[in-house]
Tab-separated table of C-alpha atoms in Angstrom:
chain	number	residue	atom	x	y	z
A	1	MET	CA	44.098	144.735	112.725
A	2	PHE	CA	45.972	141.679	112.286
A	3	LYS	CA	47.569	140.196	115.341
A	4	LEU	CA	50.303	137.833	115.694
A	5	GLY	CA	49.116	134.172	116.981
A	6	ASN	CA	50.249	132.647	120.141
A	7	VAL	CA	54.283	131.596	120.114
A	8	LYS	CA	54.753	129.003	122.923
A	9	LYS	CA	57.649	128.414	124.554
A	10	SER	CA	58.233	124.727	124.779
A	11	CYS	CA	55.684	124.101	121.475
A	12	TYR	CA	56.644	121.517	118.857
A	13	ASN	CA	56.227	120.406	115.795
A	14	LYS	CA	56.415	116.988	114.123
A	15	PHE	CA	58.603	118.713	111.158
A	16	MET	CA	61.440	119.800	113.798
A	17	LEU	CA	63.882	117.437	113.713
A	18	SER	CA	63.249	115.893	110.443
A	19	ASN	CA	66.121	113.851	109.248
A	20	LYS	CA	68.014	114.425	112.527
A	21	ASN	CA	70.332	111.400	114.088
A	22	ILE	CA	70.138	112.296	117.612
A	23	LEU	CA	72.215	109.625	119.888
A	24	ILE	CA	71.235	110.014	123.708
A	25	GLY	CA	73.653	108.611	125.971
A	26	ILE	CA	71.977	107.752	129.439
A	27	THR	CA	74.215	107.056	132.610
A	28	GLY	CA	73.393	105.956	135.783
A	29	GLY	CA	71.128	107.892	137.839
A	30	ILE	CA	67.423	108.281	138.958
A	31	ALA	CA	66.910	110.748	136.756
A	32	ALA	CA	67.427	108.209	133.479
A	33	TYR	CA	63.763	107.306	133.803
A	34	LYS	CA	62.850	110.919	132.769
A	35	ILE	CA	64.748	110.556	129.040
A	36	CYS	CA	61.777	107.654	128.270
A	37	GLU	CA	59.611	110.305	127.687
A	38	LEU	CA	62.608	112.748	125.929
A	39	ILE	CA	63.094	109.845	123.286
A	40	ARG	CA	59.447	110.477	122.916
A	41	MET	CA	59.783	113.850	122.425
A	42	TYR	CA	62.174	113.533	119.687
A	43	LYS	CA	60.688	111.045	118.276
A	44	LYS	CA	57.556	112.953	117.645
A	45	ALA	CA	60.115	115.703	116.240
A	46	ASN	CA	60.558	113.331	113.467
A	47	ALA	CA	64.069	112.550	114.592
A	48	ASN	CA	66.164	108.974	114.291
A	49	VAL	CA	66.933	108.002	117.777
A	50	ARG	CA	69.627	105.601	119.222
A	51	VAL	CA	70.567	105.293	122.679
A	52	VAL	CA	74.240	104.074	124.667
A	53	LEU	CA	74.370	103.581	128.228
A	54	THR	CA	76.505	102.641	131.127
A	55	PRO	CA	76.136	99.334	132.221
A	56	ASN	CA	74.986	100.909	135.406
A	57	ALA	CA	72.409	102.777	133.635
A	58	LEU	CA	70.286	99.802	133.245
A	59	ASN	CA	69.849	99.814	136.983
A	60	PHE	CA	67.246	102.515	136.464
A	61	VAL	CA	65.666	102.177	132.895
A	62	THR	CA	65.439	98.769	130.705
A	63	LYS	CA	66.795	98.260	127.379
A	64	LEU	CA	64.043	96.592	126.783
A	65	THR	CA	61.771	100.160	127.256
A	66	LEU	CA	64.442	102.389	125.413
A	67	GLN	CA	64.390	100.223	122.253
A	68	THR	CA	60.391	99.861	122.391
A	69	LEU	CA	60.599	103.967	122.172
A	70	SER	CA	63.384	104.492	120.300
A	71	ASN	CA	62.179	101.750	117.303
A	72	ASN	CA	66.290	101.210	117.952
A	73	GLU	CA	68.681	98.591	119.150
A	74	VAL	CA	70.317	100.020	122.012
A	75	TYR	CA	73.500	99.985	123.058
A	76	VAL	CA	75.778	99.041	126.337
A	77	GLU	CA	78.801	96.952	125.195
A	78	ASN	CA	81.627	97.340	122.651
A	79	PHE	CA	81.869	94.843	119.720
A	80	THR	CA	77.576	93.641	119.625
A	81	ILE	CA	77.296	95.908	116.428
A	82	ASP	CA	76.845	93.559	113.187
A	83	GLU	CA	79.036	95.950	110.750
A	84	TYR	CA	82.505	96.053	109.998
A	85	LYS	CA	83.159	99.574	112.127
A	86	PRO	CA	83.172	99.327	116.029
A	87	GLU	CA	80.173	100.549	118.088
A	88	HIS	CA	82.197	103.386	119.026
A	89	ILE	CA	83.009	104.405	115.429
A	90	ALA	CA	79.328	103.875	114.194
A	91	LEU	CA	77.579	105.165	116.787
A	92	THR	CA	79.436	108.690	115.905
A	93	GLU	CA	77.828	109.126	112.822
A	94	SER	CA	74.975	111.181	114.620
A	95	ASP	CA	73.898	114.814	114.460
A	96	ILE	CA	74.383	115.390	118.540
A	97	PHE	CA	75.164	113.306	121.241
A	98	VAL	CA	72.437	114.011	124.281
A	99	ILE	CA	74.295	112.983	127.407
A	100	ALA	CA	71.490	112.729	129.676
A	101	PRO	CA	71.520	112.269	133.035
A	102	ALA	CA	75.169	113.127	132.850
A	103	SER	CA	76.721	111.757	136.321
A	104	ALA	CA	79.566	113.206	138.296
A	105	ASN	CA	81.910	110.019	137.269
A	106	THR	CA	80.905	110.537	133.749
A	107	ILE	CA	81.691	114.225	133.539
A	108	SER	CA	85.157	113.787	135.230
A	109	LYS	CA	86.119	110.989	132.651
A	110	LEU	CA	84.792	112.352	129.575
A	111	ALA	CA	87.160	115.586	130.874
A	112	ASN	CA	89.924	113.422	131.272
A	113	GLY	CA	89.459	111.254	128.348
A	114	ILE	CA	89.085	108.111	129.915
A	115	CYS	CA	87.127	105.729	127.714
A	116	ASP	CA	86.147	102.829	129.500
A	117	ASN	CA	83.144	102.087	128.380
A	118	LEU	CA	81.033	102.591	125.458
A	119	LEU	CA	79.193	105.859	126.075
A	120	LEU	CA	82.762	107.046	126.646
A	121	SER	CA	84.676	105.626	123.821
A	122	THR	CA	81.940	107.094	121.559
A	123	ALA	CA	81.891	110.724	123.144
A	124	CYS	CA	86.040	110.677	122.909
A	125	ALA	CA	85.290	109.964	118.879
A	126	PHE	CA	82.707	112.189	118.572
A	127	ASN	CA	83.372	115.046	116.566
A	128	LYS	CA	79.746	117.083	116.089
A	129	PRO	CA	78.047	118.900	119.164
A	130	VAL	CA	77.863	117.227	122.476
A	131	LEU	CA	75.151	118.238	125.004
A	132	VAL	CA	76.262	117.428	128.692
A	133	VAL	CA	72.941	117.557	131.477
A	134	PRO	CA	74.511	116.711	134.668
A	135	ALA	CA	72.405	115.058	137.293
A	136	MET	CA	73.940	114.552	141.015
A	137	ASN	CA	74.101	115.579	144.623
A	138	THR	CA	74.093	118.876	145.447
A	139	ASN	CA	77.821	118.392	146.983
A	140	MET	CA	78.670	116.513	144.197
A	141	TRP	CA	77.893	119.348	141.860
A	142	ASN	CA	79.548	121.693	144.233
A	143	ASN	CA	82.816	119.510	144.488
A	144	ASN	CA	86.100	121.629	143.106
A	145	PHE	CA	86.621	118.668	140.911
A	146	VAL	CA	83.507	118.247	138.974
A	147	GLN	CA	83.474	122.042	138.526
A	148	GLU	CA	86.696	121.988	136.936
A	149	ASN	CA	85.925	119.343	134.718
A	150	LEU	CA	82.957	120.963	133.598
A	151	SER	CA	84.902	124.002	133.217
A	152	LYS	CA	87.780	121.766	131.117
A	153	LEU	CA	84.452	120.495	128.887
A	154	THR	CA	83.308	123.839	128.157
A	155	LYS	CA	86.164	125.209	126.652
A	156	CYS	CA	86.990	122.016	124.497
A	157	GLY	CA	83.411	123.333	123.096
A	158	TYR	CA	80.433	120.919	124.838
A	159	HIS	CA	77.718	122.225	125.364
A	160	ILE	CA	76.512	121.822	129.490
A	161	LEU	CA	72.916	122.132	130.477
A	162	GLU	CA	73.074	123.322	134.121
A	163	PRO	CA	70.874	121.413	136.889
A	164	ASP	CA	67.962	122.862	138.300
A	165	ASN	CA	67.537	123.976	142.426
A	166	GLY	CA	65.101	120.910	143.801
A	167	PHE	CA	63.787	118.235	145.694
A	168	LEU	CA	66.970	115.466	145.108
A	169	ALA	CA	66.360	111.732	144.991
A	170	CYS	CA	68.912	111.903	147.698
A	171	GLY	CA	66.205	113.498	150.002
A	172	THR	CA	67.725	116.862	150.613
A	173	ASN	CA	66.954	119.950	148.761
A	174	GLY	CA	69.774	121.776	146.245
A	175	VAL	CA	71.173	122.058	143.070
A	176	GLY	CA	71.829	119.130	141.035
A	177	ARG	CA	68.084	118.176	139.618
A	178	MET	CA	68.333	117.597	136.062
A	179	ARG	CA	66.890	119.812	133.916
A	180	GLU	CA	63.257	119.420	132.588
A	181	VAL	CA	63.052	116.990	129.399
A	182	GLU	CA	61.403	120.087	127.429
A	183	ASP	CA	64.221	122.455	128.486
A	184	ILE	CA	66.666	119.743	126.811
A	185	PHE	CA	64.458	119.298	123.454
A	186	GLU	CA	64.811	123.124	123.190
A	187	LYS	CA	68.701	122.915	123.945
A	188	THR	CA	68.878	120.298	121.197
A	189	LEU	CA	66.933	121.899	118.992
A	190	GLU	CA	68.752	125.230	119.569
A	191	ILE	CA	72.227	123.751	118.888
A	192	LEU	CA	70.898	121.985	115.587
A	193	SER	CA	68.954	124.785	114.411
A	194	GLY	CA	72.228	127.206	113.769
A	195	LYS	CA	72.602	127.388	109.729
A	196	LEU	CA	69.578	130.159	109.714
A	197	LYS	CA	69.682	131.698	113.016
A	198	GLY	CA	69.749	134.836	113.647
A	199	LYS	CA	67.562	135.259	109.928
A	200	LYS	CA	64.039	136.829	109.713
A	201	ILE	CA	62.169	135.355	107.274
A	202	LEU	CA	58.844	135.818	106.313
A	203	ILE	CA	56.825	133.130	104.651
A	204	THR	CA	53.372	134.000	103.005
A	205	ALA	CA	50.886	130.998	102.190
A	206	GLY	CA	47.402	129.566	100.940
A	207	GLY	CA	45.226	130.964	98.700
A	208	THR	CA	43.436	134.644	98.808
A	209	LYS	CA	39.787	135.166	99.230
A	210	GLU	CA	38.412	137.761	97.361
A	211	LYS	CA	34.630	138.460	98.552
A	212	ILE	CA	31.221	138.677	96.320
A	213	ASP	CA	29.085	138.894	98.983
A	214	PRO	CA	29.209	138.030	102.991
A	215	VAL	CA	29.052	134.160	102.257
A	216	ARG	CA	30.653	133.790	98.820
A	217	TYR	CA	34.135	134.821	97.566
A	218	ILE	CA	36.450	134.010	94.873
A	219	SER	CA	39.264	131.856	95.639
A	220	ASN	CA	41.823	129.081	93.751
A	221	SER	CA	43.361	125.397	94.743
A	222	SER	CA	46.074	126.510	96.797
A	223	SER	CA	46.217	124.550	100.033
A	224	GLY	CA	49.424	126.551	101.443
A	225	LYS	CA	51.413	123.344	102.310
A	226	MET	CA	54.243	124.114	100.387
A	227	GLY	CA	54.638	127.705	102.277
A	228	LEU	CA	53.720	125.567	105.564
A	229	ALA	CA	56.332	123.274	104.713
A	230	LEU	CA	58.784	126.573	104.453
A	231	ALA	CA	58.015	127.880	107.435
A	232	ASP	CA	58.607	124.729	109.409
A	233	VAL	CA	61.948	123.907	107.667
A	234	ALA	CA	63.330	127.659	108.264
A	235	PHE	CA	62.506	127.699	111.958
A	236	SER	CA	63.772	123.835	112.572
A	237	MET	CA	67.096	125.608	110.923
A	238	GLY	CA	66.706	128.561	113.582
A	239	ALA	CA	65.377	131.561	111.519
A	240	ASP	CA	63.097	133.680	113.247
A	241	VAL	CA	59.782	132.809	110.991
A	242	THR	CA	56.931	135.358	110.029
A	243	LEU	CA	54.014	132.934	108.291
A	244	ILE	CA	51.456	135.466	106.739
A	245	SER	CA	48.798	132.595	105.959
A	246	THR	CA	44.813	132.662	104.986
A	247	PHE	CA	45.037	129.626	107.630
A	248	LYS	CA	45.331	129.614	110.725
A	249	VAL	CA	48.004	127.276	112.890
A	250	GLU	CA	49.776	126.290	115.909
A	251	LYS	CA	52.764	126.426	115.088
A	252	PRO	CA	55.758	127.781	117.744
A	253	TYR	CA	56.749	130.494	115.141
A	254	LYS	CA	54.469	134.333	114.370
A	255	ASN	CA	51.339	133.863	112.289
A	256	VAL	CA	49.147	136.794	110.792
A	257	LEU	CA	45.641	135.929	109.616
A	258	THR	CA	44.768	137.352	106.197
A	259	GLU	CA	42.347	137.132	103.788
A	260	THR	CA	42.468	139.082	101.025
A	261	ALA	CA	45.333	140.143	98.738
A	262	LEU	CA	44.689	143.757	99.762
A	263	GLU	CA	45.388	142.988	103.427
A	264	MET	CA	48.432	140.800	102.490
A	265	GLU	CA	49.788	143.250	100.834
A	266	LYS	CA	49.429	145.396	103.828
A	267	VAL	CA	51.068	143.075	105.907
A	268	VAL	CA	54.164	142.198	104.160
A	269	LYS	CA	54.753	146.059	103.421
A	270	GLU	CA	54.446	146.552	107.260
A	271	ASN	CA	57.156	143.751	107.842
A	272	ILE	CA	59.640	143.917	104.867
A	273	GLU	CA	62.022	146.234	106.409
A	274	GLU	CA	62.845	143.883	109.127
A	275	GLN	CA	63.370	140.771	107.204
A	276	ASP	CA	66.586	138.978	105.625
A	277	CYS	CA	63.817	136.918	103.294
A	278	VAL	CA	60.439	136.875	101.973
A	279	ILE	CA	58.994	134.072	100.000
A	280	MET	CA	55.447	134.274	98.597
A	281	THR	CA	54.404	131.275	97.863
A	282	ALA	CA	50.871	132.399	98.666
A	283	ALA	CA	48.768	132.101	95.128
A	284	VAL	CA	46.814	135.345	95.573
A	285	ALA	CA	44.264	136.782	92.902
A	286	ASP	CA	44.977	137.924	90.495
A	287	TYR	CA	41.669	139.806	90.669
A	288	ARG	CA	38.844	141.318	92.949
A	289	VAL	CA	35.206	142.263	92.746
A	290	LYS	CA	35.115	145.502	91.912
A	291	GLU	CA	31.856	145.823	94.399
A	292	VAL	CA	30.866	143.546	97.408
A	293	SER	CA	27.764	143.047	97.980
A	294	GLU	CA	27.071	144.351	102.145
A	295	GLN	CA	23.868	141.179	101.591
A	296	LYS	CA	23.726	138.205	100.805
A	297	ILE	CA	22.799	138.129	96.552
A	298	LYS	CA	19.397	136.083	96.260
A	299	LYS	CA	19.381	133.949	93.596
A	300	GLU	CA	15.810	134.004	93.102
A	301	LYS	CA	16.021	137.503	92.291
A	302	CYS	CA	18.870	136.907	89.528
A	303	ASP	CA	18.952	133.856	87.090
A	304	ASN	CA	22.436	135.663	85.544
A	305	LEU	CA	25.085	136.966	87.817
A	306	THR	CA	27.592	139.414	86.590
A	307	LEU	CA	30.697	140.325	88.276
A	308	GLU	CA	32.727	143.692	86.967
A	309	LEU	CA	36.665	142.393	88.588
A	310	ILE	CA	39.459	144.502	88.944
A	311	LYS	CA	42.886	143.790	89.233
A	312	ASN	CA	45.003	143.156	92.417
A	313	PRO	CA	48.450	144.594	93.069
A	314	ASP	CA	51.175	142.373	92.007
A	315	ILE	CA	52.991	142.160	95.490
A	316	LEU	CA	55.859	140.109	94.480
A	317	LYS	CA	56.748	142.823	91.800
A	318	GLU	CA	56.018	145.478	93.958
A	319	ILE	CA	58.324	144.099	97.006
A	320	SER	CA	60.578	143.138	94.304
A	321	SER	CA	61.132	147.162	93.045
A	322	LEU	CA	61.717	148.541	97.069
A	323	LYS	CA	64.854	147.387	97.189
A	324	THR	CA	65.126	146.202	100.848
A	325	LYS	CA	68.229	144.243	101.860
A	326	ALA	CA	65.532	141.270	101.735
A	327	ILE	CA	66.378	138.328	99.454
A	328	ILE	CA	62.607	137.724	97.678
A	329	VAL	CA	61.995	134.378	96.607
A	330	GLY	CA	59.138	133.994	94.318
A	331	PHE	CA	56.986	131.215	93.059
A	332	CYS	CA	54.599	130.257	90.151
A	333	ALA	CA	52.501	127.523	89.279
A	334	GLU	CA	51.775	126.494	85.318
A	335	SER	CA	50.133	124.214	83.251
A	336	GLU	CA	52.210	124.753	80.273
A	337	ASN	CA	55.857	125.971	79.442
A	338	LEU	CA	57.112	125.802	82.600
A	339	LEU	CA	60.126	127.122	82.308
A	340	GLU	CA	59.599	129.487	79.247
A	341	ASN	CA	56.788	131.245	81.617
A	342	ALA	CA	59.050	131.169	84.479
A	343	LYS	CA	62.165	133.500	82.322
A	344	ILE	CA	60.158	135.334	81.452
A	345	LYS	CA	58.108	136.053	85.294
A	346	ILE	CA	61.287	136.333	86.843
A	347	GLN	CA	62.652	138.933	84.453
A	348	ASN	CA	59.392	140.903	85.156
A	349	LYS	CA	58.397	140.444	88.492
A	350	GLY	CA	62.208	141.452	89.660
A	351	CYS	CA	62.721	138.944	92.015
A	352	ASP	CA	66.135	137.080	93.250
A	353	TYR	CA	64.750	133.999	92.693
A	354	LEU	CA	61.445	131.756	91.105
A	355	VAL	CA	60.530	128.593	91.870
A	356	ALA	CA	58.440	127.338	89.228
A	357	ASN	CA	56.319	124.068	89.452
A	358	ASP	CA	53.967	122.683	86.920
A	359	ILE	CA	50.068	122.067	88.417
A	360	SER	CA	49.566	119.971	85.621
A	361	ARG	CA	50.473	116.941	86.512
A	362	LYS	CA	47.847	115.183	89.260
A	363	ASP	CA	51.447	113.449	91.616
A	364	ILE	CA	52.361	116.782	92.773
A	365	GLY	CA	51.939	120.564	93.197
A	366	PHE	CA	48.232	121.638	94.957
A	367	ASN	CA	46.824	120.039	97.752
A	368	SER	CA	49.787	116.960	97.489
A	369	GLU	CA	52.402	116.053	100.146
A	370	GLU	CA	55.027	116.241	97.525
A	371	ASN	CA	56.172	118.634	94.526
A	372	GLU	CA	59.098	118.593	91.882
A	373	VAL	CA	60.591	122.148	91.330
A	374	TYR	CA	63.014	124.359	89.088
A	375	ILE	CA	64.903	126.853	90.879
A	376	LEU	CA	65.537	130.344	88.780
A	377	ASP	CA	67.759	133.152	89.785
A	378	LYS	CA	68.116	136.195	88.058
A	379	ASN	CA	70.679	135.138	85.492
A	380	LEU	CA	68.203	132.862	84.374
A	381	ASN	CA	70.376	129.781	85.978
A	382	ILE	CA	68.185	126.826	86.425
A	383	GLU	CA	68.361	124.344	89.390
A	384	HIS	CA	66.276	121.687	88.792
A	385	ILE	CA	64.920	119.429	92.408
A	386	GLU	CA	63.295	116.383	91.712
A	387	LYS	CA	60.485	114.881	92.911
A	388	ASN	CA	60.131	114.822	96.893
A	389	THR	CA	58.160	115.590	99.804
A	390	LYS	CA	57.572	119.095	100.114
A	391	LEU	CA	59.176	119.227	103.337
A	392	ASN	CA	62.560	117.721	101.656
A	393	ILE	CA	62.233	120.565	99.278
A	394	ALA	CA	61.759	123.403	101.202
A	395	LYS	CA	65.055	122.520	102.582
A	396	GLN	CA	66.837	122.076	99.228
A	397	ILE	CA	65.323	126.190	98.485
A	398	LEU	CA	66.483	127.717	101.787
A	399	GLU	CA	69.745	125.696	101.372
A	400	ARG	CA	70.077	127.254	98.027
A	401	VAL	CA	68.939	130.702	98.719
A	402	PHE	CA	71.243	130.656	101.538
A	403	GLU	CA	73.739	129.009	100.515
């Protein structure tokens, strides 16, 4: 009944690389022009991008183009940054160094510790992941010295994204064509998304809708933004995410659409056994209509309408009692006595963590891009996360749960 949404291999969203600093190194090769599109992709994914070039790279792409796309200064020569740190040290303060296209010359110098330009000096001092994306003539690619140098880089922990077989700028067909920018983007994401790699996380989001008749329903003010933020951030950290929501989203992770509390309960229970963590952010209606009218209720026929409501299942409490391997994280929204009510709720529900937020405030919570929460654990230890964007709060929640 409930089908998973389509998962697009190369789909990306604007939060995948939030707070990530990406350094791009461009060497002298015709494929350098393609890096302009890669920069745009990184920027759309909310990354901060800086670019360093070899002098020969300027024969294929201009500094002005790269500065405009990256919204940052572009570096070619040493000793031009107006800081106390030399360029090759200042530029290492990034999360990943992507060298694309990487020429045979640069690859060979990297493998032998030669630092005769800014890009090479930066790589030598870089102690975080380095992704090398070669592009060169087929004979150069097959050269024994080049292959030996690539092996040396691999043994030293460098990531190599090997070239494709195709038509080359020199007019020949063969291996040496730089991989497509979508492949480079996905490889970057894969490298940076290691914290939750291999973890399966199920997240519920949105307010459930309990039918009265074919056109009317009982619901609440939940926008689902907190749950969506958690799903986006969990995916960006490498998790295998399943979002069970009351709204449709186009994301690169699985999305199961539900409407009522009973539907959401069914899907959660069907999928919980394989999960490492379940995060219940959805605002599940406490009650549903006992008898749903099959036809639209006509207001002309009744001046007063009385609905008999019956309790919905307490999904959080039920899945907590199943004692699966999954870490169970609940959410509670309170308008008064926030911490007192949260302490009672986590003991009553039996979940591992409870995230409490104050819905009486107009500047956070429902329909807002920001929130401020308290995280409680089973021992009633409390951690306060001050007001911030829901994306940043989602990141702190996930880090706290999986620390």
